[in-house]
């Protein structure tokens, strides 16, 4: 057995209310030997919270502003250069666009993005894609404004103010800035300090490691940890969270649920964290709730997080139903030659029918017959009982990577996902969706507990988050969580994104067996 020693600094005698650092005009002193550092195994750590509080002075507000301004204006400068280059190219390409007007518009474009908040500090969880959409959306609004002012511009500026030409130029500038945000902007992994109970910190670390978009640099615990946290520097007590964030150059302090901090203490911690140039994020305890479904409300002196119910009925569901049935009908017609060819290959490869019919559980627990190209021998169901010992899946699933029942053509069909083409008929009949949770077998549903049954409130799908995230490589718990996340956070945009990712998953063949 391997024993893991967690390095801690006990702060047992420290008060919970954090000392709020005040900005200082003097230059910060170099760290002394009393600077809070994690202790190694076997070392005694008797530094108090008061000592630690005074070791990491707050960064002066003027210094924080100067650093942020440097980062902002460097990005603005790059956008300005790109905008001038794009404007010059557009001015040469469009004979009706004066070069002087193009240069003036390119010079004003970064200032317009600045006023729209495009260059604000990236918050925790914000991606480059969101920045690119911000630039594109600013361009759309500007184009609408230019076209709305078309009569006035044409009357006052003459040929120099041609609205259509200006709108084309703005579109080019917006596309340039969006490409800069998406491609040229350097990716940044936010450095985090986690604060909370040891077990909560451990679970948060696992979630963040799986996402691989953040770097956990330290943890402030409510008590000494008995769960392994690896080599992560840990500190006992939340009083010094701001100072720990400063010492580890963290971008944010994440206070997890159960940290036992009152409202006043969280507010004071926010002041302390902001004073050292970091952000404070407070965990809500919600699981797999998309940001679009949550908003902060203030009512009766309380700050509340309102979670919008999942969209299980309504007009958007009707749109999904119509679009999917029409798309499945068109797809079945267009792919008919391929379907007939695959059916012939299945019949020639092994005896038995080309189409395999199986009972599956649909929305609200209703049974339906699902169609697939037969990829196994006709005795596969009878042979399953003899292969239970070789089951490689957990939970209620039954999966064998090198299943002896799979035929030669069936193995190819599974790798390419062509065995699922007949399910287009299920979509046309309204029994399945193009995108949805994994269709379950009746014996699997009989062993469901509470969470997996959430999958049954919508139609199962030919593809879904489970397929684009690994398919058979996923554990049972991961598969259930992905399906429940899809059900609760469904949107038409999410369906479109899954369809795009499905093409990549089919090409990569990851988890297909």
XYZ file of C-alpha atoms in Angstrom:
513
model
C 0.000 0.000 0.000
C 1.339 3.419 -0.929
C 1.044 6.100 1.692
C 0.530 9.675 0.475
C 1.547 12.502 2.765
C -0.219 15.804 2.269
C 1.803 18.887 3.068
C -0.173 21.240 5.316
C 0.183 24.392 7.348
C -2.128 24.280 10.369
C -3.927 27.512 11.169
C -6.151 26.068 13.863
C -6.052 29.030 16.174
C -6.817 31.605 13.493
C -10.162 33.372 13.277
C -12.352 32.618 10.269
C -12.903 36.287 9.396
C -10.150 37.169 6.902
C -8.038 40.237 7.383
C -8.666 42.559 4.453
C -5.347 43.744 2.986
C -5.190 47.446 2.172
C -3.440 48.719 -0.955
C -0.041 50.127 -0.077
C 1.882 52.810 -1.878
C 5.250 51.418 -0.890
C 7.079 48.825 -2.911
C 6.363 45.269 -1.726
C 9.129 43.741 0.328
C 10.865 40.586 -0.827
C 9.526 37.469 0.824
C 11.184 36.518 4.062
C 11.639 33.138 5.655
C 8.200 33.510 7.208
C 6.480 33.551 3.830
C 3.720 30.945 3.841
C 5.028 27.830 2.158
C 3.721 24.311 2.314
C 5.510 22.078 4.726
C 7.066 18.817 3.800
C 6.535 15.479 5.485
C 7.623 15.402 9.068
C 8.149 19.146 9.344
C 6.426 21.171 11.991
C 4.416 24.159 10.884
C 3.566 26.615 13.633
C 2.999 29.794 11.598
C -0.180 31.555 12.638
C -2.759 33.083 10.381
C -1.784 36.568 11.566
C 1.832 36.000 10.479
C 0.757 34.743 7.081
C -1.672 37.601 6.588
C 1.126 40.144 6.747
C 3.524 38.267 4.498
C 1.699 38.870 1.207
C 0.808 42.557 0.977
C -1.926 43.560 -1.376
C -0.860 44.731 -4.776
C -1.506 48.485 -5.044
C -4.599 49.309 -7.053
C -2.553 51.497 -9.397
C -0.176 48.604 -10.073
C -3.054 46.229 -10.828
C -4.537 48.769 -13.208
C -1.202 49.276 -14.940
C -0.719 45.531 -15.510
C -4.232 45.106 -16.879
C -3.818 48.136 -19.128
C -0.594 46.717 -20.564
C -2.287 43.429 -21.437
C -5.326 45.192 -22.893
C -3.459 47.684 -25.070
C -1.154 45.006 -26.448
C -4.209 43.114 -27.751
C -5.738 46.369 -28.994
C -2.521 47.106 -30.875
C -2.587 43.749 -32.637
C -6.248 44.245 -33.557
C -5.413 47.706 -34.909
C -2.634 46.371 -37.132
C -4.861 43.569 -38.430
C -7.739 46.000 -39.003
C -5.523 48.398 -40.976
C -4.236 45.545 -43.121
C -7.767 44.263 -43.739
C -9.055 47.760 -44.495
C -6.243 48.452 -46.955
C -6.929 45.154 -48.714
C -10.677 45.854 -48.805
C -10.082 49.403 -50.056
C -8.014 48.102 -52.937
C -10.552 45.375 -53.715
C -13.610 47.668 -53.653
C -13.240 50.496 -56.135
C -16.098 52.441 -54.519
C -14.358 52.539 -51.123
C -11.964 55.416 -50.529
C -8.719 54.306 -48.912
C -8.858 57.211 -46.426
C -12.296 56.132 -45.237
C -11.122 52.543 -44.886
C -8.144 53.599 -42.746
C -10.342 55.832 -40.569
C -12.836 53.016 -40.019
C -10.047 50.567 -39.185
C -8.610 53.004 -36.640
C -11.987 53.449 -34.964
C -12.804 49.730 -34.940
C -10.620 48.708 -31.930
C -12.058 51.643 -29.956
C -15.552 50.365 -30.743
C -14.577 46.880 -29.503
C -13.110 48.461 -26.375
C -16.372 50.300 -25.679
C -18.310 47.053 -26.229
C -16.261 45.285 -23.522
C -14.432 42.979 -25.915
C -11.075 43.565 -24.215
C -12.170 43.138 -20.636
C -10.282 40.669 -18.489
C -11.213 37.098 -19.357
C -13.333 35.654 -16.580
C -13.075 32.112 -15.276
C -14.594 29.665 -17.751
C -14.650 32.114 -20.669
C -13.274 30.589 -23.861
C -11.666 32.035 -26.969
C -14.771 31.063 -28.908
C -16.847 33.394 -26.757
C -14.408 36.225 -27.440
C -14.678 35.541 -31.156
C -18.478 35.664 -30.949
C -18.190 38.959 -29.073
C -16.269 40.524 -31.965
C -18.648 39.052 -34.534
C -21.729 40.251 -32.638
C -20.272 43.762 -32.357
C -19.801 43.727 -36.120
C -23.417 42.625 -36.682
C -24.783 45.418 -34.502
C -22.554 47.960 -36.215
C -23.693 46.804 -39.667
C -27.338 47.116 -38.601
C -26.669 50.638 -37.298
C -24.907 51.659 -40.516
C -27.758 50.348 -42.661
C -30.334 52.023 -40.408
C -28.549 55.342 -40.931
C -28.299 54.772 -44.682
C -30.559 57.696 -45.700
C -28.671 60.157 -43.512
C -25.226 58.887 -44.569
C -26.115 59.026 -48.262
C -27.410 62.582 -47.960
C -24.527 64.025 -45.941
C -21.416 62.124 -46.979
C -22.125 61.395 -50.611
C -20.098 58.559 -52.168
C -17.772 58.496 -49.145
C -20.667 57.342 -46.975
C -22.094 54.539 -49.062
C -23.829 52.398 -46.393
C -23.441 49.122 -48.241
C -19.716 49.654 -48.709
C -19.297 50.610 -45.045
C -21.266 47.542 -43.961
C -18.989 45.320 -46.053
C -15.935 46.931 -44.474
C -17.325 46.454 -40.942
C -18.033 42.795 -41.733
C -14.428 42.320 -42.829
C -13.111 44.032 -39.676
C -15.376 41.911 -37.449
C -14.235 38.704 -39.153
C -10.587 39.755 -38.716
C -10.999 40.444 -34.989
C -12.948 37.214 -34.495
C -10.162 35.251 -36.197
C -7.598 36.995 -33.981
C -9.540 36.060 -30.845
C -10.011 32.489 -32.018
C -6.623 31.666 -33.525
C -3.917 34.120 -32.590
C -4.850 34.810 -28.965
C -2.662 32.763 -26.671
C -4.557 30.184 -24.674
C -4.452 30.791 -20.921
C -4.982 28.142 -18.263
C -6.353 29.959 -15.204
C -4.443 29.202 -12.001
C -6.836 28.332 -9.176
C -6.748 28.071 -5.400
C -9.475 25.759 -4.084
C -10.987 26.443 -0.669
C -13.244 24.016 1.184
C -13.461 20.632 2.869
C -10.745 18.124 1.891
C -13.115 15.700 0.165
C -14.795 18.520 -1.769
C -11.384 19.801 -2.849
C -10.437 16.310 -4.019
C -13.615 15.963 -6.111
C -13.153 19.428 -7.591
C -9.569 18.573 -8.529
C -10.741 15.471 -10.400
C -13.398 17.462 -12.270
C -10.905 20.179 -13.251
C -8.286 17.650 -14.311
C -10.825 15.931 -16.554
C -11.704 19.248 -18.212
C -7.985 20.080 -18.616
C -8.640 23.827 -18.871
C -7.454 24.961 -15.436
C -4.435 24.534 -13.202
C -4.955 24.003 -9.476
C -1.928 25.510 -7.721
C -2.933 25.302 -4.028
C -5.758 24.482 -1.632
C -7.021 26.013 1.607
C -8.739 23.345 3.705
C -11.189 23.594 6.576
C -9.261 20.881 8.428
C -6.225 18.616 7.915
C -6.840 16.267 5.019
C -7.215 12.509 5.292
C -7.822 12.097 1.551
C -4.873 12.062 -0.876
C -4.252 15.344 -2.683
C -0.929 14.400 -4.229
C 1.780 17.059 -4.186
C -0.668 19.956 -4.119
C 0.421 22.616 -1.593
C -2.286 22.768 1.074
C -3.023 25.178 3.914
C -5.365 24.570 6.833
C -7.740 27.478 7.332
C -9.489 29.765 4.871
C -8.349 32.978 6.512
C -5.234 33.217 4.324
C -6.855 32.297 0.989
C -6.118 35.697 -0.522
C -2.495 35.549 0.589
C -2.120 32.024 -0.748
C -3.539 33.182 -4.084
C -1.036 36.041 -4.150
C 1.886 33.768 -3.277
C 1.000 31.246 -5.988
C 0.136 33.885 -8.619
C -3.395 32.497 -8.860
C -6.057 34.029 -11.082
C -8.974 33.030 -8.862
C -9.970 31.573 -5.502
C -12.789 29.024 -5.751
C -14.796 28.611 -2.537
C -16.514 25.229 -2.668
C -19.886 24.426 -1.050
C -19.529 23.340 2.543
C -16.622 25.684 3.272
C -18.497 26.990 6.345
C -18.141 30.645 5.457
C -20.937 33.054 6.306
C -22.190 35.779 4.000
C -20.143 38.486 5.721
C -17.022 36.332 5.655
C -17.435 35.627 1.935
C -17.822 39.349 1.265
C -14.659 40.175 3.194
C -12.809 37.376 1.438
C -13.943 38.896 -1.848
C -12.403 42.209 -0.841
C -9.160 40.507 0.140
C -8.947 38.471 -3.063
C -9.686 41.493 -5.253
C -6.980 43.457 -3.435
C -4.311 41.001 -4.621
C -5.556 41.043 -8.205
C -7.479 37.760 -8.255
C -11.138 36.809 -8.651
C -13.460 35.067 -6.225
C -15.774 32.296 -7.427
C -18.293 30.686 -5.071
C -19.484 27.162 -5.848
C -23.238 26.674 -5.951
C -23.356 22.920 -5.423
C -25.281 22.486 -8.693
C -24.281 19.595 -10.957
C -24.079 19.913 -14.752
C -26.187 23.076 -15.018
C -25.317 25.088 -18.115
C -24.625 28.805 -17.458
C -27.542 29.721 -19.730
C -29.930 28.043 -17.261
C -28.722 29.881 -14.162
C -28.964 33.523 -13.155
C -28.487 35.411 -9.892
C -31.565 36.963 -8.310
C -31.845 39.374 -5.382
C -34.994 38.995 -3.323
C -35.706 40.082 0.233
C -32.055 40.801 0.925
C -31.000 37.348 -0.312
C -28.871 36.581 -3.355
C -30.302 33.479 -5.003
C -29.328 31.348 -8.002
C -32.388 30.657 -10.132
C -32.166 27.507 -12.283
C -34.412 27.489 -15.346
C -36.298 24.166 -15.724
C -35.243 21.838 -18.526
C -37.013 22.412 -21.854
C -38.938 19.134 -22.098
C -41.982 20.548 -23.890
C -42.833 23.625 -25.897
C -42.230 25.254 -29.305
C -38.521 24.451 -29.446
C -39.300 20.762 -29.013
C -41.823 21.000 -31.855
C -39.146 22.531 -34.068
C -36.761 19.698 -33.162
C -39.445 17.112 -33.936
C -40.298 18.541 -37.364
C -36.698 19.181 -38.419
C -35.525 15.728 -37.378
C -38.367 13.840 -39.036
C -37.969 15.753 -42.295
C -34.179 15.333 -42.186
C -34.490 11.602 -41.472
C -36.934 11.183 -44.360
C -34.626 12.980 -46.787
C -31.621 11.089 -45.444
C -33.338 7.723 -45.860
C -34.177 8.541 -49.484
C -30.720 9.861 -50.357
C -28.928 6.999 -48.609
C -31.147 4.271 -50.041
C -28.436 2.978 -52.464
C -25.956 2.751 -49.569
C -28.542 1.002 -47.374
C -29.241 -1.598 -50.045
C -25.520 -2.182 -50.616
C -24.834 -2.698 -46.903
C -27.834 -5.012 -46.602
C -26.465 -7.143 -49.443
C -23.021 -7.328 -47.796
C -24.562 -8.456 -44.497
C -26.548 -11.216 -46.213
C -23.505 -12.440 -48.158
C -21.223 -12.419 -45.113
C -23.279 -14.660 -42.811
C -26.621 -16.461 -42.819
C -29.583 -14.596 -41.457
C -31.566 -11.401 -42.092
C -29.816 -8.115 -42.870
C -31.897 -6.130 -40.359
C -31.741 -6.857 -36.625
C -34.834 -5.965 -34.588
C -34.630 -5.400 -30.852
C -36.935 -4.076 -28.160
C -35.738 -0.802 -26.641
C -37.225 1.618 -24.113
C -38.283 5.012 -25.429
C -39.672 8.185 -23.910
C -41.718 7.724 -20.738
C -40.809 4.027 -20.660
C -42.686 3.047 -23.843
C -41.290 0.024 -25.687
C -40.520 0.190 -29.399
C -38.719 -1.927 -31.981
C -35.334 -0.521 -32.938
C -33.765 -1.419 -36.279
C -30.072 -1.956 -36.975
C -27.989 -3.756 -39.536
C -27.146 -7.162 -38.098
C -23.511 -7.119 -36.978
C -23.552 -10.404 -35.003
C -24.445 -13.995 -35.648
C -28.099 -14.984 -35.444
C -27.428 -16.889 -32.183
C -25.850 -13.878 -30.452
C -28.647 -13.434 -27.908
C -28.458 -17.091 -26.853
C -24.666 -16.974 -26.564
C -24.693 -13.903 -24.326
C -25.355 -15.924 -21.179
C -22.111 -17.839 -21.753
C -20.111 -14.592 -22.136
C -21.218 -12.802 -18.967
C -17.894 -13.549 -17.299
C -16.071 -11.699 -20.100
C -18.125 -8.520 -19.740
C -15.782 -5.509 -19.786
C -18.397 -2.850 -18.962
C -19.529 -1.739 -15.529
C -22.990 -0.910 -14.268
C -25.855 -2.419 -16.252
C -24.049 -2.446 -19.615
C -22.699 -5.484 -21.441
C -19.696 -4.819 -23.690
C -16.821 -6.938 -24.963
C -14.261 -5.182 -27.119
C -13.331 -8.317 -29.066
C -16.766 -9.948 -29.042
C -16.605 -13.380 -30.756
C -20.229 -13.022 -31.871
C -19.446 -10.084 -34.197
C -19.194 -11.009 -37.878
C -16.518 -9.805 -40.276
C -18.774 -7.263 -41.977
C -20.346 -6.437 -38.621
C -16.992 -5.361 -37.223
C -16.571 -2.937 -40.115
C -20.131 -1.663 -39.707
C -19.563 -0.927 -36.030
C -16.296 0.909 -36.623
C -17.971 3.144 -39.218
C -21.320 3.374 -37.343
C -23.131 2.300 -40.530
C -24.984 -0.354 -38.544
C -27.188 2.444 -37.159
C -28.490 3.688 -40.529
C -31.806 1.760 -40.297
C -32.615 3.793 -37.173
C -33.578 6.599 -39.561
C -36.859 4.680 -39.871
C -37.331 4.945 -36.098
C -36.793 8.709 -36.340
C -39.335 9.025 -39.163
C -41.866 7.065 -37.088
C -41.313 9.348 -34.096
C -39.855 6.656 -31.827
C -36.339 8.088 -31.757
C -34.535 11.379 -32.358
C -31.440 12.121 -34.381
C -29.856 13.417 -31.151
C -30.734 12.114 -27.711
C -29.724 9.756 -24.889
C -28.569 6.221 -25.587
C -31.505 3.846 -26.305
C -31.702 1.398 -23.393
C -32.673 -2.240 -23.197
C -35.632 -3.274 -20.988
C -33.430 -5.369 -18.680
C -31.122 -2.377 -18.226
C -34.017 -0.076 -17.328
C -35.249 -2.617 -14.774
C -31.996 -2.041 -12.857
C -32.036 1.759 -13.105
C -31.954 3.858 -9.964
C -33.032 7.519 -9.799
C -30.501 9.315 -12.020
C -30.530 7.005 -15.072
C -34.322 7.210 -15.243
C -33.946 10.877 -16.124
C -32.880 9.720 -19.588
C -36.383 8.388 -20.232
C -38.113 11.782 -20.187
C -37.018 12.399 -23.812
C -36.702 10.225 -26.902
C -33.490 8.219 -27.323
C -31.238 9.287 -30.158
C -29.104 7.878 -32.942
C -26.251 9.990 -31.564
C -25.692 12.033 -28.442
C -23.145 13.299 -25.956
C -22.380 9.681 -25.061
C -21.346 8.920 -28.649
C -19.217 11.992 -29.318
C -17.454 11.634 -25.948
C -16.102 8.100 -26.266
C -19.036 5.688 -26.749
C -17.959 2.233 -25.539
C -14.847 3.641 -23.840
C -17.046 5.406 -21.279
C -17.913 3.945 -17.908
C -21.527 3.475 -16.905
C -21.421 6.490 -14.572
C -19.902 8.693 -17.286
C -22.509 7.580 -19.810
C -25.375 8.341 -17.431
C -23.963 11.724 -16.487
C -23.550 12.762 -20.124
C -27.093 11.729 -20.984
C -28.577 13.489 -17.952
C -26.536 16.597 -18.780
C -27.965 16.530 -22.289
C -31.553 16.150 -21.062
C -31.328 18.977 -18.536
C -29.405 21.439 -20.729
C -30.956 20.651 -24.108
C -31.127 23.330 -26.786
C -31.264 23.409 -30.563
C -27.717 24.775 -30.571
C -26.540 21.825 -28.486
C -28.115 19.404 -30.966
C -26.341 21.141 -33.849
C -22.995 20.998 -32.018
C -23.445 17.276 -31.305
C -24.243 16.583 -34.963
C -21.021 18.319 -36.010
C -19.011 16.426 -33.397
C -20.634 13.162 -34.514
C -18.983 13.457 -37.925
C -15.595 13.787 -36.241
C -16.319 10.862 -33.899
C -17.323 8.620 -36.812
C -14.139 9.501 -38.703
C -11.897 8.949 -35.655
C -13.753 5.698 -34.749
C -12.922 6.255 -31.083
C -14.776 3.852 -28.795
C -16.510 2.107 -31.718
C -16.531 -1.672 -31.265
